[in-house]
CSV table of C-alpha atoms and ligand atoms in Angstrom, one decimal:
chain,number,residue,atom,x,y,z
A,1,MET,CA,124.1,133.6,128.6
A,2,ALA,CA,125.6,131.7,131.5
A,3,VAL,CA,123.5,132.2,134.6
A,4,ASP,CA,125.7,133.2,137.5
A,5,ALA,CA,124.0,132.2,140.8
A,6,SER,CA,127.3,132.6,142.7
A,7,PRO,CA,128.2,133.1,146.3
A,8,LEU,CA,129.3,136.7,145.2
A,9,LEU,CA,125.7,137.4,144.0
A,10,ARG,CA,124.3,136.0,147.2
A,11,GLU,CA,126.5,138.3,149.2
A,12,GLN,CA,125.4,141.3,147.0
A,13,LEU,CA,121.7,140.3,147.7
A,14,GLU,CA,122.4,140.3,151.4
A,15,ARG,CA,123.7,143.8,151.1
A,16,GLY,CA,120.6,145.0,149.3
A,17,LEU,CA,121.6,144.9,145.7
A,18,THR,CA,119.0,143.2,143.5
A,19,LEU,CA,119.2,140.2,141.1
A,20,PRO,CA,121.0,141.2,137.9
A,21,ALA,CA,118.7,143.0,135.4
A,22,THR,CA,119.3,140.2,132.8
A,23,TRP,CA,117.6,137.7,135.1
A,24,TYR,CA,114.3,139.4,134.2
A,25,SER,CA,114.4,138.6,130.5
A,26,ASP,CA,116.9,135.9,129.9
A,27,PRO,CA,115.1,132.7,128.7
A,28,GLU,CA,117.9,130.6,130.2
A,29,VAL,CA,117.1,131.9,133.6
A,30,LEU,CA,113.4,131.0,133.1
A,31,ARG,CA,114.5,127.6,132.0
A,32,LEU,CA,116.4,127.1,135.2
A,33,GLU,CA,113.5,128.5,137.2
A,34,ASP,CA,111.1,126.1,135.6
A,35,GLU,CA,113.4,123.2,136.3
A,36,ARG,CA,114.4,124.2,139.9
A,37,ILE,CA,111.5,126.2,141.1
A,38,PHE,CA,108.2,125.5,139.3
A,39,SER,CA,108.9,121.7,139.0
A,40,ARG,CA,109.8,121.4,142.7
A,41,PHE,CA,107.5,123.5,144.8
A,42,TRP,CA,103.8,123.6,145.7
A,43,GLN,CA,101.6,125.7,143.5
A,44,TYR,CA,98.0,126.8,143.7
A,45,ALA,CA,95.7,124.8,141.4
A,46,GLY,CA,92.1,125.9,142.1
A,47,SER,CA,89.2,125.4,144.3
A,48,ILE,CA,87.9,122.1,145.8
A,49,SER,CA,84.4,123.2,144.8
A,50,GLN,CA,85.5,122.4,141.2
A,51,LEU,CA,86.2,118.8,142.3
A,52,GLU,CA,83.1,117.8,144.2
A,53,GLU,CA,81.8,114.9,142.2
A,54,PRO,CA,83.7,111.7,141.1
A,55,GLY,CA,85.2,112.4,137.7
A,56,SER,CA,85.3,116.2,138.1
A,57,PHE,CA,88.6,117.7,137.1
A,58,LEU,CA,90.4,121.0,136.8
A,59,THR,CA,93.4,122.0,134.9
A,60,CYS,CA,96.3,124.3,136.0
A,61,ARG,CA,100.0,124.7,135.5
A,62,ALA,CA,103.2,124.3,137.4
A,63,GLY,CA,105.5,126.6,135.5
A,64,ALA,CA,105.5,125.2,131.9
A,65,THR,CA,104.0,121.9,133.0
A,66,PRO,CA,100.3,121.5,132.3
A,67,ILE,CA,98.6,119.6,135.2
A,68,VAL,CA,95.1,118.0,135.6
A,69,VAL,CA,93.6,117.3,139.0
A,70,VAL,CA,90.7,114.8,139.2
A,71,ARG,CA,88.4,113.4,141.8
A,72,THR,CA,88.5,109.6,141.6
A,73,ARG,CA,85.5,107.4,142.0
A,74,ASP,CA,86.8,106.7,145.6
A,75,GLY,CA,86.7,110.4,146.3
A,76,GLU,CA,90.4,110.9,146.3
A,77,PHE,CA,92.2,113.8,144.6
A,78,ARG,CA,94.8,112.7,142.1
A,79,GLY,CA,97.0,114.9,139.9
A,80,PHE,CA,98.7,114.1,136.6
A,81,VAL,CA,100.9,115.9,134.1
A,82,ASN,CA,98.2,116.8,131.6
A,83,VAL,CA,100.2,115.6,128.5
A,84,CYS,CA,99.2,112.5,126.6
A,85,ARG,CA,101.9,109.8,126.6
A,86,HIS,CA,101.1,109.1,122.9
A,87,ARG,CA,102.4,112.2,121.2
A,88,GLY,CA,101.8,115.0,123.7
A,89,HIS,CA,98.3,116.5,123.1
A,90,LEU,CA,96.9,118.0,126.3
A,91,VAL,CA,94.5,115.5,127.7
A,92,ALA,CA,92.0,117.8,129.4
A,93,GLU,CA,91.1,121.5,129.0
A,94,GLY,CA,89.4,123.9,131.5
A,95,CYS,CA,87.4,122.1,134.1
A,96,GLY,CA,84.3,119.9,134.2
A,97,ARG,CA,83.4,116.3,134.7
A,98,ARG,CA,84.3,113.1,132.8
A,99,GLU,CA,84.1,109.4,133.2
A,100,THR,CA,87.6,109.0,131.8
A,101,LEU,CA,90.5,111.2,130.7
A,102,GLN,CA,90.4,110.7,126.9
A,103,CYS,CA,92.8,112.5,124.7
A,104,PRO,CA,91.1,114.4,121.9
A,105,TYR,CA,93.8,113.6,119.4
A,106,HIS,CA,93.8,109.8,118.9
A,107,ALA,CA,91.5,108.8,121.8
A,108,TRP,CA,94.0,107.2,124.1
A,109,THR,CA,91.9,106.8,127.2
A,110,TYR,CA,93.2,107.1,130.7
A,111,ASP,CA,91.3,106.0,133.8
A,112,LEU,CA,90.8,108.6,136.6
A,113,ASP,CA,93.8,107.0,138.3
A,114,GLY,CA,95.9,107.9,135.3
A,115,SER,CA,96.3,104.4,134.0
A,116,LEU,CA,96.0,103.9,130.2
A,117,ARG,CA,92.8,101.9,129.7
A,118,ALA,CA,92.6,101.9,125.9
A,119,ALA,CA,94.6,103.0,122.9
A,120,PRO,CA,92.9,102.3,119.6
A,121,ARG,CA,94.7,99.8,117.4
A,122,SER,CA,97.3,99.2,120.1
A,123,GLU,CA,96.5,95.4,120.0
A,124,ARG,CA,98.0,95.4,116.5
A,125,GLU,CA,101.4,96.5,118.0
A,126,PRO,CA,103.6,93.7,119.2
A,127,GLY,CA,105.2,94.5,122.5
A,128,PHE,CA,102.9,97.4,123.3
A,129,ASP,CA,102.0,97.3,127.0
A,130,LYS,CA,99.5,99.8,128.3
A,131,ALA,CA,101.0,99.6,131.7
A,132,ASP,CA,104.0,101.4,130.4
A,133,TRP,CA,102.0,104.5,129.4
A,134,SER,CA,100.2,105.8,132.3
A,135,LEU,CA,99.9,109.6,132.8
A,136,ARG,CA,102.7,110.9,135.0
A,137,PRO,CA,101.5,111.5,138.6
A,138,VAL,CA,102.0,114.8,140.5
A,139,LEU,CA,101.2,115.4,144.2
A,140,VAL,CA,98.0,117.0,145.3
A,141,GLU,CA,97.1,118.5,148.6
A,142,THR,CA,94.4,120.8,150.0
A,143,TRP,CA,94.2,123.6,152.5
A,144,GLY,CA,90.5,124.2,153.3
A,145,PRO,CA,88.9,124.8,149.9
A,146,LEU,CA,92.3,125.5,148.2
A,147,VAL,CA,93.9,122.8,146.0
A,148,PHE,CA,97.6,122.6,145.4
A,149,VAL,CA,99.9,120.6,143.1
A,150,ASN,CA,103.6,119.7,143.1
A,151,PRO,CA,105.3,117.9,140.2
A,152,ASP,CA,108.1,116.7,142.6
A,153,LEU,CA,107.0,113.4,144.1
A,154,GLY,CA,109.8,113.5,146.6
A,155,THR,CA,108.9,116.9,148.1
A,156,ALA,CA,107.9,117.8,151.7
A,157,ALA,CA,104.2,118.3,152.5
A,158,LEU,CA,102.4,121.5,151.8
A,159,ALA,CA,102.3,122.3,155.5
A,160,GLU,CA,106.1,122.7,155.5
A,161,THR,CA,105.8,125.5,152.9
A,162,LEU,CA,102.9,127.2,154.7
A,163,GLY,CA,104.8,127.1,158.1
A,164,ASP,CA,103.1,129.4,160.6
A,165,LEU,CA,100.9,131.2,158.0
A,166,PRO,CA,97.7,129.3,158.8
A,167,ALA,CA,98.1,130.1,162.5
A,168,GLU,CA,99.0,133.8,161.8
A,169,MET,CA,95.9,134.1,159.6
A,170,ALA,CA,93.7,132.4,162.1
A,171,ALA,CA,94.9,134.8,164.8
A,172,ARG,CA,93.6,137.6,162.6
A,173,GLY,CA,90.2,136.1,161.9
A,174,LEU,CA,90.9,134.2,158.7
A,175,ASP,CA,90.4,130.4,158.2
A,176,PRO,CA,90.3,129.4,154.6
A,177,ALA,CA,88.2,126.4,155.6
A,178,ALA,CA,85.4,128.7,156.7
A,179,LEU,CA,85.3,130.4,153.3
A,180,GLU,CA,83.4,129.6,150.1
A,181,TYR,CA,84.7,129.8,146.5
A,182,ARG,CA,82.8,132.5,144.6
A,183,GLY,CA,84.6,132.5,141.3
A,184,ARG,CA,87.7,133.4,139.3
A,185,SER,CA,88.5,136.7,137.6
A,186,ARG,CA,89.4,136.5,134.0
A,187,ASP,CA,93.1,135.7,133.3
A,188,TRP,CA,95.1,138.6,132.1
A,189,VAL,CA,98.6,138.9,130.8
A,190,ILE,CA,101.2,141.3,132.1
A,191,GLU,CA,104.2,142.3,129.9
A,192,ALA,CA,106.8,141.7,132.6
A,193,ASN,CA,108.9,138.9,134.0
A,194,TRP,CA,107.0,137.0,136.8
A,195,LYS,CA,109.6,138.0,139.4
A,196,LEU,CA,108.9,141.6,138.9
A,197,VAL,CA,105.2,141.0,139.5
A,198,VAL,CA,106.0,139.1,142.7
A,199,GLU,CA,108.5,141.8,143.8
A,200,ASN,CA,106.0,144.6,143.3
A,201,PHE,CA,103.6,142.6,145.6
A,202,LEU,CA,106.3,142.4,148.3
A,203,GLU,CA,106.7,146.1,149.1
A,204,CYS,CA,104.4,149.0,149.9
A,205,TYR,CA,107.2,151.5,149.6
A,206,HIS,CA,105.4,152.4,146.3
A,207,CYS,CA,101.9,152.7,147.9
A,208,PRO,CA,101.9,156.4,148.9
A,209,VAL,CA,103.3,157.3,145.5
A,210,ALA,CA,101.4,155.0,143.2
A,211,HIS,CA,98.2,153.8,145.0
A,212,LYS,CA,96.4,157.0,146.1
A,213,SER,CA,93.0,155.3,146.8
A,214,PHE,CA,94.7,152.3,148.6
A,215,SER,CA,96.7,154.8,150.8
A,216,LYS,CA,93.5,156.5,151.8
A,217,LEU,CA,92.1,153.2,153.2
A,218,ILE,CA,95.3,151.5,154.5
A,219,ASP,CA,97.9,153.1,156.8
A,220,VAL,CA,101.0,152.7,154.7
A,221,ASP,CA,103.3,154.7,157.0
A,222,PRO,CA,106.4,152.5,157.7
A,223,ASP,CA,105.7,152.8,161.5
A,224,SER,CA,102.2,151.2,161.1
A,225,TYR,CA,102.6,148.9,158.1
A,226,ARG,CA,104.2,145.7,159.4
A,227,LEU,CA,106.4,143.3,157.3
A,228,THR,CA,107.3,139.8,158.4
A,229,THR,CA,109.0,136.9,156.9
A,230,GLY,CA,108.9,133.1,157.4
A,231,ARG,CA,111.0,130.4,155.7
A,232,TRP,CA,108.9,130.2,152.5
A,233,THR,CA,106.4,133.0,153.2
A,234,SER,CA,106.2,136.7,153.9
A,235,SER,CA,103.4,138.9,155.1
A,236,GLN,CA,102.3,142.5,155.2
A,237,PHE,CA,99.8,143.9,157.7
A,238,GLY,CA,98.3,147.3,157.1
A,239,PRO,CA,95.7,148.8,159.5
A,240,VAL,CA,92.7,150.8,158.3
A,241,THR,CA,93.6,154.5,158.4
A,242,GLY,CA,90.2,155.3,159.9
A,243,ARG,CA,90.5,158.9,158.8
A,244,GLY,CA,89.7,161.1,155.8
A,245,ASN,CA,86.8,161.3,153.4
A,246,GLY,CA,86.6,159.6,150.1
A,247,LEU,CA,87.5,156.1,151.1
A,248,PRO,CA,87.4,153.8,148.1
A,249,TYR,CA,84.8,151.7,150.0
A,250,GLU,CA,83.3,151.6,153.5
A,251,PRO,CA,85.2,148.8,155.3
A,252,VAL,CA,82.4,147.1,157.3
A,253,GLY,CA,83.2,143.7,158.8
A,254,GLU,CA,85.2,141.8,161.3
A,255,ILE,CA,88.5,142.1,159.4
A,256,ARG,CA,89.9,145.4,160.5
A,257,ALA,CA,93.3,145.4,158.9
A,258,SER,CA,94.6,144.3,155.5
A,259,GLN,CA,96.7,141.2,155.2
A,260,PHE,CA,98.8,140.4,152.1
A,261,HIS,CA,100.6,137.0,152.3
A,262,TYR,CA,103.1,135.8,149.8
A,263,VAL,CA,103.9,132.0,149.5
A,264,TRP,CA,106.9,130.8,147.5
A,265,PRO,CA,107.1,130.6,144.6
A,266,ASN,CA,104.2,132.4,142.9
A,267,TRP,CA,101.0,132.8,144.8
A,268,THR,CA,99.5,135.2,147.3
A,269,LEU,CA,96.6,135.5,149.7
A,270,ASN,CA,95.0,138.9,149.9
A,271,THR,CA,92.5,140.3,152.4
A,272,PHE,CA,91.2,143.8,152.6
A,273,PRO,CA,89.3,145.2,155.6
A,274,GLY,CA,85.7,144.0,155.5
A,275,PRO,CA,84.1,140.6,155.8
A,276,PRO,CA,86.4,137.5,156.1
A,277,HIS,CA,87.7,136.7,152.6
A,278,VAL,CA,90.8,135.7,150.8
A,279,ARG,CA,91.6,136.6,147.2
A,280,VAL,CA,94.2,134.2,145.9
A,281,LEU,CA,96.3,136.0,143.3
A,282,VAL,CA,98.6,133.8,141.2
A,283,PHE,CA,101.5,134.7,138.9
A,284,HIS,CA,102.5,132.3,136.2
A,285,PRO,CA,105.4,132.9,133.8
A,286,LEU,CA,104.2,132.5,130.2
A,287,ASP,CA,107.7,133.2,129.0
A,288,ALA,CA,110.6,135.2,130.3
A,289,GLU,CA,108.8,138.5,129.5
A,290,HIS,CA,105.1,137.7,130.1
A,291,THR,CA,103.2,136.7,133.2
A,292,SER,CA,99.6,135.5,133.4
A,293,THR,CA,97.6,136.2,136.5
A,294,PHE,CA,94.1,135.4,137.9
A,295,VAL,CA,92.3,135.9,141.2
A,296,ASP,CA,90.2,133.3,142.9
A,297,GLY,CA,87.8,134.7,145.4
A,298,PHE,CA,86.9,132.9,148.7
A,299,TRP,CA,84.4,134.6,150.9
A,300,ALA,CA,82.6,134.2,154.2
A,301,PRO,CA,79.2,132.5,153.6
A,302,GLY,CA,76.5,135.1,153.1
A,303,THR,CA,78.8,137.9,151.9
A,304,SER,CA,76.6,140.0,149.6
A,305,GLU,CA,77.3,140.3,145.9
A,306,GLU,CA,77.5,144.1,146.4
A,307,THR,CA,80.3,143.8,149.1
A,308,MET,CA,82.2,141.3,147.0
A,309,ALA,CA,81.9,143.5,143.9
A,310,GLU,CA,83.0,146.6,145.8
A,311,ILE,CA,86.2,145.0,147.2
A,312,THR,CA,86.9,143.2,144.0
A,313,GLU,CA,86.6,146.4,142.1
A,314,PHE,CA,88.9,148.1,144.5
A,315,GLY,CA,91.4,145.3,144.1
A,316,GLY,CA,91.2,145.8,140.4
A,317,VAL,CA,92.0,149.5,140.6
A,318,VAL,CA,95.1,148.7,142.7
A,319,GLY,CA,96.0,145.8,140.4
A,320,ALA,CA,95.8,148.0,137.2
A,321,GLU,CA,98.1,150.5,138.9
A,322,ASP,CA,100.5,147.7,139.7
A,323,VAL,CA,100.5,146.4,136.1
A,324,ALA,CA,101.6,149.8,134.8
A,325,LEU,CA,104.4,149.9,137.3
A,326,VAL,CA,105.8,146.4,136.6
A,327,GLU,CA,105.5,146.8,132.8
A,328,SER,CA,107.5,150.0,133.1
A,329,VAL,CA,110.2,148.3,135.3
A,330,HIS,CA,110.4,145.4,132.8
A,331,ARG,CA,111.0,147.8,129.9
A,332,GLY,CA,113.6,149.7,132.0
A,333,LEU,CA,115.5,146.5,133.0
A,334,ARG,CA,115.2,145.1,129.5
A,335,SER,CA,117.1,148.1,128.1
A,336,ASN,CA,120.2,146.9,130.0
A,337,ALA,CA,120.8,150.5,131.2
A,338,ILE,CA,121.4,149.3,134.8
A,339,GLU,CA,123.0,146.1,135.9
A,340,GLN,CA,121.4,145.9,139.3
A,341,GLY,CA,119.1,147.9,141.5
A,342,ARG,CA,119.6,148.9,145.2
A,343,LEU,CA,116.9,148.0,147.7
A,344,LEU,CA,116.0,150.0,150.8
A,345,LEU,CA,116.0,147.2,153.2
A,346,ASP,CA,113.9,148.8,155.9
A,347,SER,CA,111.0,149.0,153.5
A,348,GLU,CA,111.9,146.3,150.9
A,349,HIS,CA,113.3,143.4,152.9
A,350,LEU,CA,110.5,141.0,151.8
A,351,LEU,CA,111.7,141.6,148.3
A,352,GLN,CA,115.2,140.6,149.4
A,353,HIS,CA,113.8,137.5,151.1
A,354,PHE,CA,112.2,136.5,147.7
A,355,GLN,CA,115.3,137.2,145.7
A,356,LEU,CA,117.4,135.1,148.0
A,357,LEU,CA,114.9,132.2,147.6
A,358,VAL,CA,115.2,132.6,143.8
A,359,HIS,CA,119.0,132.8,144.0
A,360,ASP,CA,119.3,129.7,146.2
A,361,ALA,CA,116.8,127.7,144.1
A,362,VAL,CA,118.5,128.6,140.8
A,363,ALA,CA,122.0,127.9,142.3
A,364,GLY,CA,120.6,124.4,143.2
B,401,LIG,FE1,96.9,111.8,122.7
B,401,LIG,FE2,97.6,110.8,120.3
B,401,LIG,S1,98.4,112.5,121.4
B,401,LIG,S2,96.1,110.1,121.7
B,402,LIG,FE1,101.1,147.9,144.4
């Protein structure tokens, strides 16, 4: 179906109508998103602690594009499209440490700088020049212990995407550079379009209805729960209620309010009341109707296993509630029973902010 990212649609979004329901299952929309969003903007790759030694590497994705990030012998971070230039096998899997990047299919062997060092039997091919077949480079940047990649070599620095976010977080007691990586949750797959998963993250209008335990801990009243937007980011700040029994956990620590930050296009930084920590939650489209997610945990040094487990478990409860919501929305929109939804902009303007970014990116 032709994708209509028109001025009319933009004007509808400004009035509070949503993106068309078809945008949440049409493979052509995802193809455009892959080309115009996931191939052009910064995406979260992993933790620097996975890249400490020369030769250490991690793999990640930018939309459909597999990426490998390595630490070179000079200590630099380099990123490449993780697809062999011979016939396309993935060069690296998972994370670990290697002397070279050798493809497991026919053993084309790339140096840690991406250059093709050896291709068995290539000396028998007249006109084969190894210099023509390096791995394709991508950009790599770090923010504290967080590593990011961007397939678009002509793009602006990560700092441009982050905008005021690092300062906003620092003003509220959070500096990622002061946190330590303490591991990744297992990946899981949500049966919903990636935008629905992002959109659900961007409003707490559903919190009193769908997150009972969350709403005991965090004050979700619209007069207390604050929503802000930047150019490429948006944030939600919810104070601790400080009342009632049966809190999901006892929030002890210097962080007194929750902070949930979204960064374009598909990653978020989540902090619950308690010790300083950031849980990076990432949403990757697998196809137009499935999204994979994982959470990387960064915690203040010395945070006990017990506290981490308590907060992580609480996040898991809220997350499971959210998965049920977005999968239901996906089925509803997939039925084509409604063409567009209608946002309540006082409570849902972060969602509008996101939809306008999607619209404008897809419109090119
Ligand atoms: Fe990688 Fe053949 S596909 S060596
Ligand atoms: Fe939720």
